[in-house]
Amino acid sequence: MARRPLPRILSNGSAQIARSRELARTAADSATDVLHPLITVTRGLRRLAGAGRRKWAATPKDRRGPLLFLVASVILVVALAPYGPLLAVISLMAAAAWAGRDRASSAPTGPDEAQTGRLKSLYEALVPYFSAAEDPDPLYAHSGDWEKAFSSYDFDDDGRVSRLLIRYPAYFTDGETESRARIEQLLHAKSGRGREYHFDWDEEGNELTVTVLPPLPTDISAQRFVTAPGETVLGFTDPADVQRTLPLTYGDEQRDVPPVVWRTGIRSTEPHLLVVGDPGSGTTTLLRSIAVQALQCGDVVVVEGGGTGEYACMTGREGVLAVECGLAGALASLEWAAHETERRLIAANRARQAGHPPPDDIKNPLWILLDRPSALGHLAAADGRKDPLALLQVPLRHGRAAGVTVVVAEHFDGLELLSDAIRQHTRARVVLGPASSAQLETILGAPPHTTPTRDMPPGRGYARLGTGAVLRLQVPATPDPYDDATSETHRRAVLDLLPERTTPGDTEPPPAEAPHAEPLTAEPLPAEPLPAKAVVAEG
C-alpha cells in the first residue's frame, strides 16, 4: 500500500514554531524595555509594603495606637497642604523606584588566575609540614584541593594575600614553639616579605589566621596624655590588642589611638622597666618620654652612662633632682636613692604602726632613670670603685612599697653586664629596633605573634608587661630639643612639656654631698628628716 505524504503544516511546522518563538521573545524583550520603569516601581512598592509589614509586626502592641495616630496626622497634613497629594505621590514613586532598583553586584566572585596561583603555591609549601604518611584522608597532599584547607582569604590591591584562614590537621604539634615558628617563617616568606604579619593560632579549632598588619603611626609627637596617676604611656599599638584609646592631637586634628599603658605604684605588679635596643633604635627617646610624664607628679634622677648630653634639657628643672653623666656623680646619686628608699620604708612602716596616714614627704613618686649604666660599670672597674649597678638592689627590691620606680635602658651588647637584681625585678620589658626571634624571646620571655620587618623606624619595637601578651610598640617622638637635627615643631613640643627652671641653665649648682638615711633598723629617725628633693652634682 502506498504511503500518503505528510500534510504541509507538519512537514515545515518546526520552522514556523521556531520563528514564532523568536517573534514572541523579541516582543517580550521590547515590552520589558518599555515597561522597565513600571516593573521597577512595582517591585519597589512591594518591597516597601513588606518593610512596612515587618515594622508593624515588630512594633509592640502598646505603641501601635500612637503610631497609627502619627500616620493619620501626617496623611491629614499632606492632604490639606497645597499640592500635598501630588508631592506625596511623587515622593512615593521616587522611593519605590530607589527601593526596586536592581541590586545585583557585578563584582567577580572568587580569586583570579594570579591569586589562585598564589594560594596553590602556599598550599604546596605547607604539605610537608601538615601531612603524615599514616593519614588515610590527608587534608594536605601534593596536587590536592587547596580550597578545603583555605576557608577564607582576602587580597590587597597588589594581588598579595592580606588575610588567610588556614585549616590544619589535629595531629599537628601546634603547642610547640618550634613547630609554630617554622610555619610562621614559611608563610612570611611565601606571602611576601617587607610586611608584618599577625598569627592567631586557634588550637581548639585547628585553625590559623594570618593577617597583614598596617604600619603603626610614626607621626605621634610628645604631648599631654590623658592618664590617671601612676599610669605612663610607653607608646602605641594595634587597636585589637588593647581595650582603650587616648585622644591625641595632630595639629588641628584629633584622633583616638590605642596606647600601651604601664602602671606603677604600690599596687603595680611590674614596678620597674627594662628597655633594650641598638644605638639609634629609640631607647633614649623612650626614657626622655617617661621622664617628661613622670615630672608631672614626681621627682626624677637621671644617670646617663653614654655621656652624650641627651638629657641636658632637664638640668635645673622643677622636680629634676639630678642629671649625672660622670662616675662620681652617678655613684653619689644612686647611693642617695638607696638611702632615700630606706627612709621611705621606715617612715611608712612607723606611720602604719601608729595608725596614721603616710607622711607627705614620701607620697611623691621617685623615678630613677639609667641610660646605658654598663658604661659606668667599666669606668668603676678601671678606677677601682664600687659598681653603680650594685646600688640599685635596694630601690629594685623595695621600690614598689616606697614609691620608687627604676627604669634601665641598655644596648644588646651590654646585657651581660647587668646585675641579677635588674634581671629579676624588671618584669616590664621593651625591645626597640631590629632583633631576631631568639633575642625577643630571651628578653621578653615569650615570642611575639608577629613577624618583625627588616627596616624599622626609630622607636619601633615590642613591649611586654609582666606575663601579658607581647604587643607591637611605637614610641612617641620625644627628641632632644637642643639637637640641631630636631625640627622646630618637636623642639617646641618637648620644651612646652618640661617644667620651669629652678636653677639657671648656664650656672653650675653648688656641689652637695649625698643625703644620708638610717639603715633598715628599729632605731629612731634622725631629728631632722631628709629632704624630699636634692640636687647631686659631681664632685
XYZ file of C-alpha atoms in Angstrom:
539
model
C 0.000 0.000 0.000
C 1.366 3.424 -0.984
C 2.299 5.829 1.841
C 0.488 9.116 1.868
C 2.590 12.278 2.041
C 2.507 14.276 5.288
C 0.434 17.404 5.401
C 2.293 20.676 4.633
C 1.749 22.029 8.135
C 3.515 19.046 9.691
C 6.407 18.945 7.248
C 7.527 22.556 7.807
C 5.871 23.182 11.197
C 9.146 23.152 13.180
C 10.486 26.119 11.247
C 7.304 28.094 11.786
C 7.332 27.272 15.519
C 10.933 28.485 15.791
C 10.078 31.731 14.022
C 7.050 32.180 16.309
C 9.213 31.697 19.409
C 11.744 34.234 18.146
C 8.986 36.769 17.480
C 7.476 36.170 20.927
C 10.907 36.558 22.599
C 11.563 39.788 20.711
C 8.163 41.159 21.677
C 8.746 40.217 25.320
C 12.141 41.924 25.343
C 10.680 45.044 23.785
C 7.811 45.065 26.279
C 10.318 44.601 29.134
C 12.366 47.563 27.920
C 9.267 49.737 27.595
C 7.736 48.643 30.884
C 11.035 48.536 32.857
C 10.243 51.722 34.868
C 6.814 50.331 35.749
C 8.345 46.999 36.758
C 10.941 48.758 38.919
C 8.301 50.900 40.661
C 6.069 47.879 41.234
C 8.977 45.915 42.721
C 9.825 48.864 44.933
C 6.221 49.225 46.155
C 6.196 45.538 47.014
C 9.453 45.894 48.971
C 8.220 48.988 50.781
C 4.988 47.215 51.678
C 6.942 44.259 53.025
C 9.143 46.558 55.088
C 6.047 48.270 56.459
C 4.502 44.953 57.459
C 7.695 43.892 59.226
C 7.881 47.229 61.016
C 4.257 46.882 62.141
C 4.812 43.321 63.354
C 7.908 44.371 65.307
C 6.096 47.286 66.981
C 4.780 46.422 70.494
C 1.025 46.410 70.852
C 1.043 49.244 73.367
C 2.757 51.502 70.799
C 0.620 50.704 67.777
C -2.091 53.208 68.759
C 0.272 56.209 68.906
C 1.892 55.033 65.680
C -1.470 54.938 63.890
C -2.302 58.393 65.229
C 1.028 59.728 63.959
C 0.497 58.223 60.488
C -3.059 59.603 60.312
C -1.803 63.061 61.329
C 0.840 63.022 58.612
C -1.733 61.960 55.988
C -4.096 64.722 57.117
C -1.385 67.370 56.943
C -0.323 66.202 53.490
C -3.925 66.177 52.249
C -4.588 69.745 53.486
C -1.300 71.210 52.262
C -1.203 72.898 48.822
C -0.072 70.352 46.249
C 0.345 67.916 49.132
C -1.167 64.813 47.499
C 0.805 65.413 44.299
C 4.089 65.794 46.156
C 3.297 62.737 48.250
C 2.670 60.608 45.142
C 5.903 61.855 43.535
C 7.885 61.107 46.726
C 6.322 57.642 46.983
C 7.173 56.843 43.353
C 10.748 58.047 43.818
C 11.176 55.934 46.962
C 9.673 52.920 45.192
C 11.997 53.384 42.215
C 15.019 53.548 44.537
C 13.910 50.512 46.541
C 13.106 48.490 43.422
C 16.385 49.062 41.591
C 18.463 46.089 40.521
C 20.960 45.368 43.314
C 22.874 42.617 41.576
C 26.599 43.035 42.140
C 28.903 42.827 39.171
C 31.972 42.195 41.311
C 33.764 38.967 40.428
C 33.433 36.136 42.903
C 36.464 34.086 43.767
C 40.168 34.693 43.116
C 41.529 35.341 39.656
C 44.218 33.272 37.968
C 47.161 35.030 39.624
C 45.582 34.865 43.077
C 44.745 31.211 42.603
C 48.373 30.573 41.751
C 49.490 32.218 44.971
C 47.092 30.123 47.044
C 48.206 26.915 45.325
C 51.833 27.822 45.997
C 51.104 28.358 49.687
C 49.210 25.076 49.838
C 52.028 23.094 48.219
C 54.583 24.710 50.562
C 52.568 23.634 53.626
C 52.196 19.995 52.516
C 55.459 18.717 54.119
C 54.511 20.276 57.473
C 50.787 19.466 57.623
C 50.798 15.921 56.210
C 51.625 12.469 57.519
C 52.109 9.178 55.710
C 49.724 7.389 58.111
C 46.822 9.742 57.384
C 44.215 7.839 55.306
C 42.434 11.029 54.212
C 45.059 13.785 54.216
C 43.945 17.387 54.155
C 47.296 18.370 52.643
C 48.662 16.382 49.717
C 50.587 17.253 46.596
C 48.184 18.391 43.852
C 45.402 18.304 46.441
C 42.377 20.552 46.891
C 43.581 23.829 48.389
C 40.011 25.135 48.807
C 39.418 22.682 51.676
C 42.492 23.967 53.551
C 41.959 27.706 52.983
C 38.484 28.545 54.286
C 38.724 32.319 53.819
C 41.132 34.655 52.064
C 41.496 38.309 51.090
C 43.904 40.094 48.759
C 45.232 43.644 48.665
C 45.468 45.945 45.668
C 48.801 44.405 44.635
C 47.313 40.901 44.459
C 49.111 39.653 47.566
C 47.405 37.842 50.421
C 46.205 40.253 53.130
C 44.206 37.775 55.235
C 44.143 33.973 55.172
C 42.311 31.403 57.312
C 44.197 28.092 57.268
C 42.819 24.770 58.487
C 45.359 22.180 59.592
C 45.069 18.577 60.831
C 44.594 17.881 64.520
C 47.826 15.890 64.816
C 49.986 18.927 64.039
C 52.020 19.933 67.090
C 50.660 23.464 67.368
C 51.521 23.582 71.073
C 55.265 23.579 70.401
C 57.014 26.879 69.793
C 59.417 25.407 67.235
C 56.599 23.995 65.110
C 54.755 27.301 65.124
C 57.902 29.225 64.261
C 58.534 27.058 61.183
C 55.022 27.648 59.848
C 55.164 31.390 60.552
C 58.537 31.741 58.862
C 57.301 29.822 55.817
C 54.115 31.892 55.468
C 56.107 35.102 55.894
C 58.441 34.123 53.061
C 55.761 32.835 50.681
C 53.184 35.584 51.287
C 55.603 38.432 50.613
C 58.402 39.964 52.632
C 58.522 43.581 53.734
C 55.195 43.347 55.567
C 54.344 42.487 59.157
C 52.058 39.501 59.714
C 50.000 38.593 62.761
C 49.448 34.896 63.502
C 46.435 33.865 65.571
C 46.536 30.165 66.469
C 43.220 28.552 67.420
C 44.406 25.281 68.924
C 40.890 24.143 69.793
C 39.537 24.637 66.279
C 42.781 23.679 64.453
C 42.803 26.956 62.548
C 45.453 29.602 61.907
C 44.506 33.141 60.895
C 47.217 35.132 59.106
C 46.617 38.883 58.901
C 48.767 41.633 57.410
C 49.109 44.417 59.979
C 49.125 48.059 58.936
C 52.200 50.060 59.974
C 51.959 51.857 63.295
C 51.780 55.666 63.120
C 55.166 57.353 63.420
C 53.897 60.949 63.458
C 52.833 60.954 67.128
C 54.790 63.639 68.974
C 55.215 64.262 72.686
C 52.130 65.767 74.321
C 49.984 65.615 77.448
C 48.351 62.215 77.614
C 45.022 61.720 79.350
C 46.077 59.221 82.021
C 45.378 58.553 85.685
C 48.023 58.991 88.422
C 50.504 56.143 88.285
C 49.978 55.496 84.553
C 52.729 56.032 81.985
C 52.271 55.777 78.224
C 55.130 53.791 76.716
C 53.822 54.078 73.166
C 51.026 52.983 70.898
C 49.967 49.631 69.477
C 47.263 47.894 67.427
C 43.573 48.532 68.215
C 42.779 44.817 68.570
C 45.350 44.268 71.347
C 44.104 46.799 73.924
C 40.680 47.906 75.128
C 41.454 51.590 75.497
C 42.184 54.620 73.344
C 43.658 58.041 74.037
C 42.685 61.283 72.289
C 45.770 62.688 70.597
C 46.350 65.973 68.818
C 47.723 66.090 65.269
C 47.989 69.782 64.537
C 44.371 70.870 64.170
C 43.033 67.304 64.168
C 42.341 64.799 66.924
C 42.476 61.027 66.694
C 41.930 58.187 69.142
C 44.944 55.856 69.262
C 45.297 52.674 71.385
C 48.141 53.108 73.914
C 50.452 50.769 75.816
C 49.962 51.933 79.423
C 52.422 50.925 82.134
C 51.065 51.186 85.683
C 53.441 51.893 88.559
C 52.988 52.459 92.269
C 52.120 50.370 95.308
C 49.551 48.191 93.508
C 51.646 47.645 90.407
C 52.708 44.119 89.521
C 55.545 45.381 87.286
C 57.073 48.334 89.186
C 60.335 48.536 87.184
C 61.140 48.636 83.454
C 63.988 47.373 81.266
C 64.470 48.841 77.770
C 66.828 47.148 75.300
C 67.850 48.248 71.813
C 70.711 49.084 69.498
C 72.050 52.628 69.041
C 69.542 54.731 67.155
C 66.608 52.447 67.962
C 64.907 54.969 70.286
C 65.810 53.807 73.800
C 66.891 57.309 74.857
C 63.744 58.754 73.301
C 61.605 56.387 75.376
C 63.435 57.334 78.598
C 63.013 61.019 77.781
C 59.291 60.465 77.163
C 58.959 58.652 80.502
C 60.839 61.437 82.293
C 58.566 64.122 80.825
C 55.480 62.233 82.015
C 56.987 61.465 85.436
C 57.740 65.148 86.097
C 54.019 65.920 86.146
C 53.643 64.479 89.661
C 57.022 63.111 90.744
C 60.772 63.614 91.107
C 63.355 62.310 88.649
C 67.009 61.296 88.938
C 68.753 60.762 85.587
C 72.038 58.863 85.226
C 73.460 58.859 81.702
C 76.269 56.415 81.137
C 76.858 57.312 77.499
C 77.900 60.879 78.286
C 76.302 62.331 75.150
C 74.284 65.015 76.930
C 70.893 63.755 75.735
C 69.228 64.939 78.960
C 70.769 68.415 79.223
C 67.351 69.971 78.637
C 66.244 68.683 82.057
C 69.044 70.184 84.098
C 67.760 72.660 86.694
C 64.093 71.899 86.059
C 61.489 71.678 88.805
C 61.343 68.080 90.016
C 64.666 67.011 88.452
C 66.874 66.082 91.386
C 69.990 65.259 89.386
C 71.244 64.750 85.839
C 74.571 62.924 86.080
C 76.963 61.891 83.313
C 80.121 61.211 85.349
C 81.058 58.285 87.559
C 81.373 60.225 90.846
C 78.032 61.976 90.430
C 76.308 58.740 89.390
C 77.615 56.899 92.456
C 76.520 59.730 94.749
C 73.047 59.904 93.174
C 72.450 56.161 93.309
C 73.709 55.945 96.882
C 71.318 58.723 97.875
C 68.487 56.902 96.053
C 69.192 53.738 98.063
C 69.150 55.684 101.354
C 66.009 57.544 100.313
C 64.280 54.239 99.618
C 65.189 53.000 103.091
C 63.997 56.233 104.684
C 60.653 55.998 102.915
C 60.175 52.419 104.036
C 60.900 53.267 107.666
C 58.612 56.317 107.623
C 55.768 54.350 106.034
C 56.192 51.468 108.491
C 56.092 53.755 111.516
C 53.046 55.573 110.195
C 51.198 52.282 109.757
C 52.157 51.092 113.227
C 50.870 54.342 114.729
C 47.659 54.210 112.701
C 48.485 57.400 110.805
C 48.460 58.045 107.057
C 51.821 58.042 105.272
C 53.796 61.296 105.625
C 53.574 63.798 102.808
C 57.307 63.664 102.125
C 57.094 60.049 100.930
C 53.958 60.311 98.793
C 55.731 61.969 95.880
C 56.902 59.246 93.421
C 60.641 58.991 92.822
C 61.901 57.901 89.394
C 65.451 56.649 88.794
C 66.297 56.604 85.066
C 69.545 54.973 83.946
C 70.665 55.164 80.319
C 73.479 52.720 79.464
C 74.675 52.069 83.047
C 77.088 49.380 81.830
C 79.420 52.110 80.531
C 79.747 53.444 84.081
C 80.486 49.923 85.277
C 83.549 49.812 83.016
C 84.772 53.125 84.425
C 84.164 51.980 88.003
C 86.094 48.741 87.448
C 89.001 50.624 85.865
C 89.073 53.158 88.725
C 88.688 50.532 91.448
C 85.338 51.898 92.647
C 82.061 50.229 93.503
C 79.830 49.153 90.639
C 76.943 51.648 90.315
C 74.522 48.822 89.482
C 75.120 47.276 92.896
C 73.470 50.340 94.469
C 70.203 49.567 92.672
C 69.451 46.466 94.715
C 67.513 48.327 97.436
C 65.418 50.507 95.068
C 64.637 47.478 92.917
C 63.724 45.193 95.801
C 61.728 47.683 97.903
C 60.834 50.328 95.309
C 57.186 49.377 94.945
C 56.439 49.793 98.665
C 58.484 53.013 98.850
C 57.113 54.655 95.696
C 60.416 54.366 93.835
C 60.479 53.308 90.166
C 63.628 52.227 88.314
C 63.927 52.365 84.511
C 67.061 50.928 82.887
C 67.924 51.319 79.188
C 70.768 49.232 77.794
C 72.150 48.109 74.436
C 72.218 44.478 73.371
C 75.990 44.276 73.802
C 75.714 45.383 77.451
C 73.013 42.988 78.651
C 75.539 40.527 80.068
C 76.900 43.259 82.368
C 73.551 43.910 84.052
C 73.204 42.605 87.575
C 70.921 39.764 88.603
C 68.768 42.198 90.585
C 67.957 44.140 87.421
C 67.095 40.982 85.506
C 64.929 39.674 88.322
C 62.934 42.788 89.251
C 62.399 44.430 85.844
C 59.381 42.400 84.754
C 58.172 45.063 82.337
C 60.285 44.805 79.184
C 60.612 46.782 75.946
C 62.758 45.843 72.932
C 63.277 48.512 70.254
C 64.822 48.234 66.820
C 65.656 45.160 64.724
C 66.022 41.963 66.745
C 65.925 38.277 65.979
C 63.178 35.997 67.244
C 65.612 34.384 69.682
C 66.591 37.761 71.147
C 62.961 38.815 71.518
C 62.023 35.591 73.260
C 65.056 35.770 75.573
C 64.353 39.345 76.701
C 60.547 39.384 76.680
C 60.090 35.811 77.909
C 57.727 34.926 75.029
C 57.887 35.172 71.251
C 55.788 37.829 69.522
C 52.798 36.803 67.424
C 54.032 38.948 64.547
C 56.979 38.845 62.177
C 59.293 41.852 62.588
C 60.187 43.776 59.464
C 63.723 44.293 58.284
C 63.599 48.105 58.293
C 62.095 49.557 61.464
C 61.716 53.286 62.188
C 63.193 54.730 65.406
C 61.046 53.962 68.425
C 59.503 50.859 66.856
C 59.601 47.560 68.744
C 57.774 45.264 71.140
C 56.616 45.546 74.751
C 55.507 43.023 77.358
C 54.264 43.962 80.806
C 54.809 41.078 83.197
C 53.097 37.932 81.950
C 50.872 39.760 79.455
C 50.874 39.469 75.705
C 53.691 40.740 73.528
C 52.470 43.973 71.892
C 53.776 45.974 68.993
C 55.007 49.369 70.151
C 55.713 52.744 68.607
C 57.271 55.291 70.973
C 56.052 58.904 70.652
C 58.641 61.220 69.153
C 60.410 62.943 72.075
C 63.775 64.109 70.670
C 66.410 66.214 72.366
C 65.253 69.825 71.927
C 68.880 71.016 71.937
C 69.801 68.811 68.976
C 70.287 70.696 65.712
C 68.567 67.897 63.764
C 65.323 68.312 65.746
C 62.532 70.100 63.928
C 61.037 73.240 65.387
C 57.682 71.523 65.945
C 59.168 68.690 68.004
C 61.509 71.067 69.846
C 58.638 73.288 70.918
C 56.505 70.261 71.869
C 59.172 68.900 74.242
C 60.047 72.264 75.770
C 56.395 73.028 76.471
C 56.096 69.785 78.450
C 59.140 70.411 80.636
C 58.585 72.235 83.949
C 60.057 75.649 84.690
C 63.697 76.031 85.608
C 64.579 76.496 89.258
C 68.320 76.776 88.568
C 69.704 78.840 85.641
C 70.854 76.549 82.895
C 74.181 78.395 82.382
C 75.235 78.224 86.042
C 76.633 75.235 87.829
C 74.789 74.256 91.026
C 76.952 74.150 94.159
C 78.339 70.724 94.983
C 76.408 68.864 97.635
C 77.009 65.657 99.449
C 74.562 62.823 99.049
C 71.955 62.818 101.831
C 72.251 60.028 104.323
C 69.409 57.929 105.698
C 69.278 55.472 108.531
C 69.514 51.775 107.605
C 66.587 49.397 107.875
C 66.677 49.035 111.675
C 64.346 49.794 114.532
C 66.383 52.839 115.601
C 64.516 56.184 115.631
C 64.705 58.521 112.657
C 67.088 61.494 112.824
C 65.765 64.669 114.372
C 65.758 66.483 111.042
C 64.095 64.460 108.275
C 65.840 64.094 104.957
C 64.715 66.488 102.224
C 62.422 65.047 99.603
C 64.430 66.717 96.812
C 68.146 67.137 96.449
C 70.444 68.100 93.629
C 73.526 65.912 93.450
C 76.432 67.210 91.413
C 79.643 65.538 90.539
C 82.377 66.481 92.952
